[in-house]
PDB file of C-alpha atoms in Angstrom:
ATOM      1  CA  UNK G 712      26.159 -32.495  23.933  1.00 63.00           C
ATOM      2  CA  UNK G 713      29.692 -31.317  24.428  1.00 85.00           C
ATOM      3  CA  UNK G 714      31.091 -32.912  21.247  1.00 90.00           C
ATOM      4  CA  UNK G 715      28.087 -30.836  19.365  1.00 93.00           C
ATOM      5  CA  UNK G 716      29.498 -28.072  20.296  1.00 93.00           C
ATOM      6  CA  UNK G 717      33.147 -28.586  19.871  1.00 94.00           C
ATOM      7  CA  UNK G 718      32.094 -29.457  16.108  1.00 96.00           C
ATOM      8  CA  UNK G 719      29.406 -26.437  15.868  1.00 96.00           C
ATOM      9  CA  UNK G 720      32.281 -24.608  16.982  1.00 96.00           C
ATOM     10  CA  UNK G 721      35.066 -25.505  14.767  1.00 97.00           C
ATOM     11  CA  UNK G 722      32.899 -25.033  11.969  1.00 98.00           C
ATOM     12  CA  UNK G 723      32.156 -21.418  13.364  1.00 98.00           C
ATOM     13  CA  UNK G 724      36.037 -20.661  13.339  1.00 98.00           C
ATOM     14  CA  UNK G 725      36.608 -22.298   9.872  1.00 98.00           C
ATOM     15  CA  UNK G 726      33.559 -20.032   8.681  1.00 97.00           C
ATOM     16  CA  UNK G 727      35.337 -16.959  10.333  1.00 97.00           C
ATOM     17  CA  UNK G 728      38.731 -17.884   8.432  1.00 97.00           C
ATOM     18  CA  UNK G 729      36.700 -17.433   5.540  1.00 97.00           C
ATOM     19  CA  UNK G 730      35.419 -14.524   6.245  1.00 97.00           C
ATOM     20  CA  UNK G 731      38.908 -13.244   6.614  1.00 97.00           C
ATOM     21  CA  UNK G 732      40.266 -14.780   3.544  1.00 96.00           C
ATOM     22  CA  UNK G 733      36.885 -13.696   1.253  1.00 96.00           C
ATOM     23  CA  UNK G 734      37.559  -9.777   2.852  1.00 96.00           C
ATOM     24  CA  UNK G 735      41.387  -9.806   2.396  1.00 96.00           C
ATOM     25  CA  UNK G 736      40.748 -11.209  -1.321  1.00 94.00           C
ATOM     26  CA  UNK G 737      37.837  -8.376  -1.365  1.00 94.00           C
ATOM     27  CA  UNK G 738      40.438  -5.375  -0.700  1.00 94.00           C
ATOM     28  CA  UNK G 739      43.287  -6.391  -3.039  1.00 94.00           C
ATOM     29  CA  UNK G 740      41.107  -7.197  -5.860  1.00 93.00           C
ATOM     30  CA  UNK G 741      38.235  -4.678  -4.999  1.00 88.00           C
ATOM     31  CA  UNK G 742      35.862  -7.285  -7.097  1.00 87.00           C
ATOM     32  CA  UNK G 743      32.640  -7.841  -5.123  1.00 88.00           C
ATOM     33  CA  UNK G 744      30.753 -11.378  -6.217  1.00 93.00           C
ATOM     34  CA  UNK G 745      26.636 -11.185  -6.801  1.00 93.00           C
ATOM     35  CA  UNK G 746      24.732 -10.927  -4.356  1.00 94.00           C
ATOM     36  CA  UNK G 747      22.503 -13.372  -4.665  1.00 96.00           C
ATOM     37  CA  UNK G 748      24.164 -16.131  -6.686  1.00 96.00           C
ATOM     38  CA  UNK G 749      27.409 -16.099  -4.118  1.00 95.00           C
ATOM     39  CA  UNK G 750      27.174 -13.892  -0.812  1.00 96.00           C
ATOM     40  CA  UNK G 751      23.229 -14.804  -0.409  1.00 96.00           C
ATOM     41  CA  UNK G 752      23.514 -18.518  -0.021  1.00 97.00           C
ATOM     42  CA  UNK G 753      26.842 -18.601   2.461  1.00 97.00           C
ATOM     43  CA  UNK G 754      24.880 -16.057   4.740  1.00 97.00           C
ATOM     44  CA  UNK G 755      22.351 -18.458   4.939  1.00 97.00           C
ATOM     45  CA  UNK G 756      24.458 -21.403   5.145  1.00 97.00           C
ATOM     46  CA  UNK G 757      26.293 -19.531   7.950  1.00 97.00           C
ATOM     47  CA  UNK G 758      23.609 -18.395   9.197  1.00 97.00           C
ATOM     48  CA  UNK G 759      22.089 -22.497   9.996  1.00 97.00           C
ATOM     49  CA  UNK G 760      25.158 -23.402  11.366  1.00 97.00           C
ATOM     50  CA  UNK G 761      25.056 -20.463  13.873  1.00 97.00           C
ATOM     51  CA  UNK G 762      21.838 -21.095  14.954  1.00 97.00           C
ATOM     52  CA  UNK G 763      22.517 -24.060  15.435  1.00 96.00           C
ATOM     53  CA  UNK G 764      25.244 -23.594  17.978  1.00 96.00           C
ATOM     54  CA  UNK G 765      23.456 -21.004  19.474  1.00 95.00           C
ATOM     55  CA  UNK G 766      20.843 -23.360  20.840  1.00 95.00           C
ATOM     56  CA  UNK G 767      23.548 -26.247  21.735  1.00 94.00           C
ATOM     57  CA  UNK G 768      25.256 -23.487  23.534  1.00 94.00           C
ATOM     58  CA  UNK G 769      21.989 -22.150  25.386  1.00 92.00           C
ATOM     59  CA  UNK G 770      21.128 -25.428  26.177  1.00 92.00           C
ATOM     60  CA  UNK G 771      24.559 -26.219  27.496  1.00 91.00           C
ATOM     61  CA  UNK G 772      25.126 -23.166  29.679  1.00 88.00           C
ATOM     62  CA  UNK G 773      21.267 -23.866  31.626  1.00 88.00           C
ATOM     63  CA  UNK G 774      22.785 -27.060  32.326  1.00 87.00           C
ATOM     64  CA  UNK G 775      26.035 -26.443  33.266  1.00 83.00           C
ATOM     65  CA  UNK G 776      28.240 -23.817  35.407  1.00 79.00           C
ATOM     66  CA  UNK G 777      30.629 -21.770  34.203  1.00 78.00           C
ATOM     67  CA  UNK G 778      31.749 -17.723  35.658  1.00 77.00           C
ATOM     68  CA  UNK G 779      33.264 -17.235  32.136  1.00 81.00           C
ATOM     69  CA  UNK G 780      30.744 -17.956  29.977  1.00 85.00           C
ATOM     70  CA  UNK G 781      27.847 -16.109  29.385  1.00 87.00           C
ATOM     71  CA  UNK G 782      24.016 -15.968  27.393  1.00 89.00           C
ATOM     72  CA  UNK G 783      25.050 -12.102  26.419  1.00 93.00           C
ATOM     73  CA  UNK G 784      28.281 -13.272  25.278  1.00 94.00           C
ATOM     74  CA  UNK G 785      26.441 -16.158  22.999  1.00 94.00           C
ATOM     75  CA  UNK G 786      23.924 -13.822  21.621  1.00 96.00           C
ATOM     76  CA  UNK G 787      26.871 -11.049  20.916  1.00 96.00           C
ATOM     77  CA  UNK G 788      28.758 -13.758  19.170  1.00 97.00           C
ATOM     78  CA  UNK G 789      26.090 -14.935  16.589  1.00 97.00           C
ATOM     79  CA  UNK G 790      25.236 -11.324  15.820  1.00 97.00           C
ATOM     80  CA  UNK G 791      29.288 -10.394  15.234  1.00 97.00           C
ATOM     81  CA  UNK G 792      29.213 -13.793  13.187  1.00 98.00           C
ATOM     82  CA  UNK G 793      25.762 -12.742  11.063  1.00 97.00           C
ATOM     83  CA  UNK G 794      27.331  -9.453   9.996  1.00 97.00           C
ATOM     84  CA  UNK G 795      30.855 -10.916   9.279  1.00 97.00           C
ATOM     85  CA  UNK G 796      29.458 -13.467   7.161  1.00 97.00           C
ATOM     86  CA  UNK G 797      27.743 -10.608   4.728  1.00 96.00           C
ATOM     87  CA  UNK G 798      30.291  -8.262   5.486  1.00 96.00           C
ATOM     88  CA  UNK G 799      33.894 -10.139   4.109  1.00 96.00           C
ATOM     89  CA  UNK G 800      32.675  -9.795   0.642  1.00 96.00           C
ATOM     90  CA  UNK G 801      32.496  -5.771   0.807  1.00 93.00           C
ATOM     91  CA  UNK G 802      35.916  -4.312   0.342  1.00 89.00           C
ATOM     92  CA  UNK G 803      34.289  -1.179   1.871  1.00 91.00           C
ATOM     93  CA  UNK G 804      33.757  -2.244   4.889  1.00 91.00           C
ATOM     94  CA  UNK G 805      35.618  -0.453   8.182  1.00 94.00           C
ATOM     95  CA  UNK G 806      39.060  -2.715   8.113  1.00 94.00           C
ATOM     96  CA  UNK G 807      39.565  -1.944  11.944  1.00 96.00           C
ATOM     97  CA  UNK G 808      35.881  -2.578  13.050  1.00 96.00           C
ATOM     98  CA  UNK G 809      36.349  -5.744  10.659  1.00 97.00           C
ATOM     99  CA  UNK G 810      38.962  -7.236  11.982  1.00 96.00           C
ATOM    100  CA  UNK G 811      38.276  -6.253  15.412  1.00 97.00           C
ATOM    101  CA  UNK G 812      35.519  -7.897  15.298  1.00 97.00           C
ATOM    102  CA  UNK G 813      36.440 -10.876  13.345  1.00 97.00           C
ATOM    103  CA  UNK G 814      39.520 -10.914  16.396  1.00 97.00           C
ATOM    104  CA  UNK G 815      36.583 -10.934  19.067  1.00 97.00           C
ATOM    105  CA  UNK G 816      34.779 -13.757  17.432  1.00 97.00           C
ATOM    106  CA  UNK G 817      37.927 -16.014  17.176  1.00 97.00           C
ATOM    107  CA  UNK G 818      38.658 -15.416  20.602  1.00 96.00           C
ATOM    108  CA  UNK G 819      35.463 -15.876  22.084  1.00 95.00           C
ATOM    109  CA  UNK G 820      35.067 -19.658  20.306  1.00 96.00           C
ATOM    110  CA  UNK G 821      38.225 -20.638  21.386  1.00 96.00           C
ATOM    111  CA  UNK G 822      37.359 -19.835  25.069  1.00 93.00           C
ATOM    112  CA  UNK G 823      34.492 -21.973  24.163  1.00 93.00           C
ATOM    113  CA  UNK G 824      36.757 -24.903  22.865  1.00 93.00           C
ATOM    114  CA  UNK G 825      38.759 -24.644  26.065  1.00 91.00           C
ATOM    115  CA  UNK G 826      35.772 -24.238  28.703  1.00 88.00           C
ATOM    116  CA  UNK G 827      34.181 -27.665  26.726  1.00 86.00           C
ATOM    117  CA  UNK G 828      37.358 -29.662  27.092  1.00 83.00           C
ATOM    118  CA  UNK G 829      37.918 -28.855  31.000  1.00 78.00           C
TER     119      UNK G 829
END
């Protein structure tokens, strides 16, 4: 179970470098790719992966104990990931409430990485 989730979760923070890279590319070029040959598909592709890890990660927290940890927190996490994933390709988008919450997704699946290894 735990090794799911360390790979669900690596893939999660590869997908939110991406996001980072795809917004930063977004704002210097100001290009935005089409909808639904480019931004569509990796939505949904991202999308699979975080449902994915949000079940392994339900599943996981019923069965273990942890005071860091919490559903809300998982829940929170695929949302923030959701909108990212749609969001990085808009140059328009709010740069602080971006990267904020880009910053809040990173650190949350790292805390994740740590908890899994203890």
């Amino acid at each position: 179970m735990s090794d799911e989730i360390v790979q669900l979760t690596e893939k999660l923070l590869a997908y939110n470098g991406l996001f980072m890279k795809f917004y930063q590319e977004g704002r210097e070029t100001g290009v935005k790719p089409d909808f639904h040959e480019v931004i569509k598909p990796f939505a949904n592709e991202v999308k699979e992966i975080t449902e994915q890890w949000n079940r392994a990660m339900k599943k996981w927290l019923s069965e273990t104990n942890h005071k860091h940890l919490h559903l809300k927190q998982i829940e929170t996490t695929s949302e923030h990931i959701d909108q990212l994933s749609v969001q990085s390709f808009f140059p328009e988008t709010s740069k602080t409430r971006f990267l904020n919450t880009n910053r809040t997704v990173e650190y949350f699946l790292l805390e994740i990485l740590k908890e899994v290894e203890k």
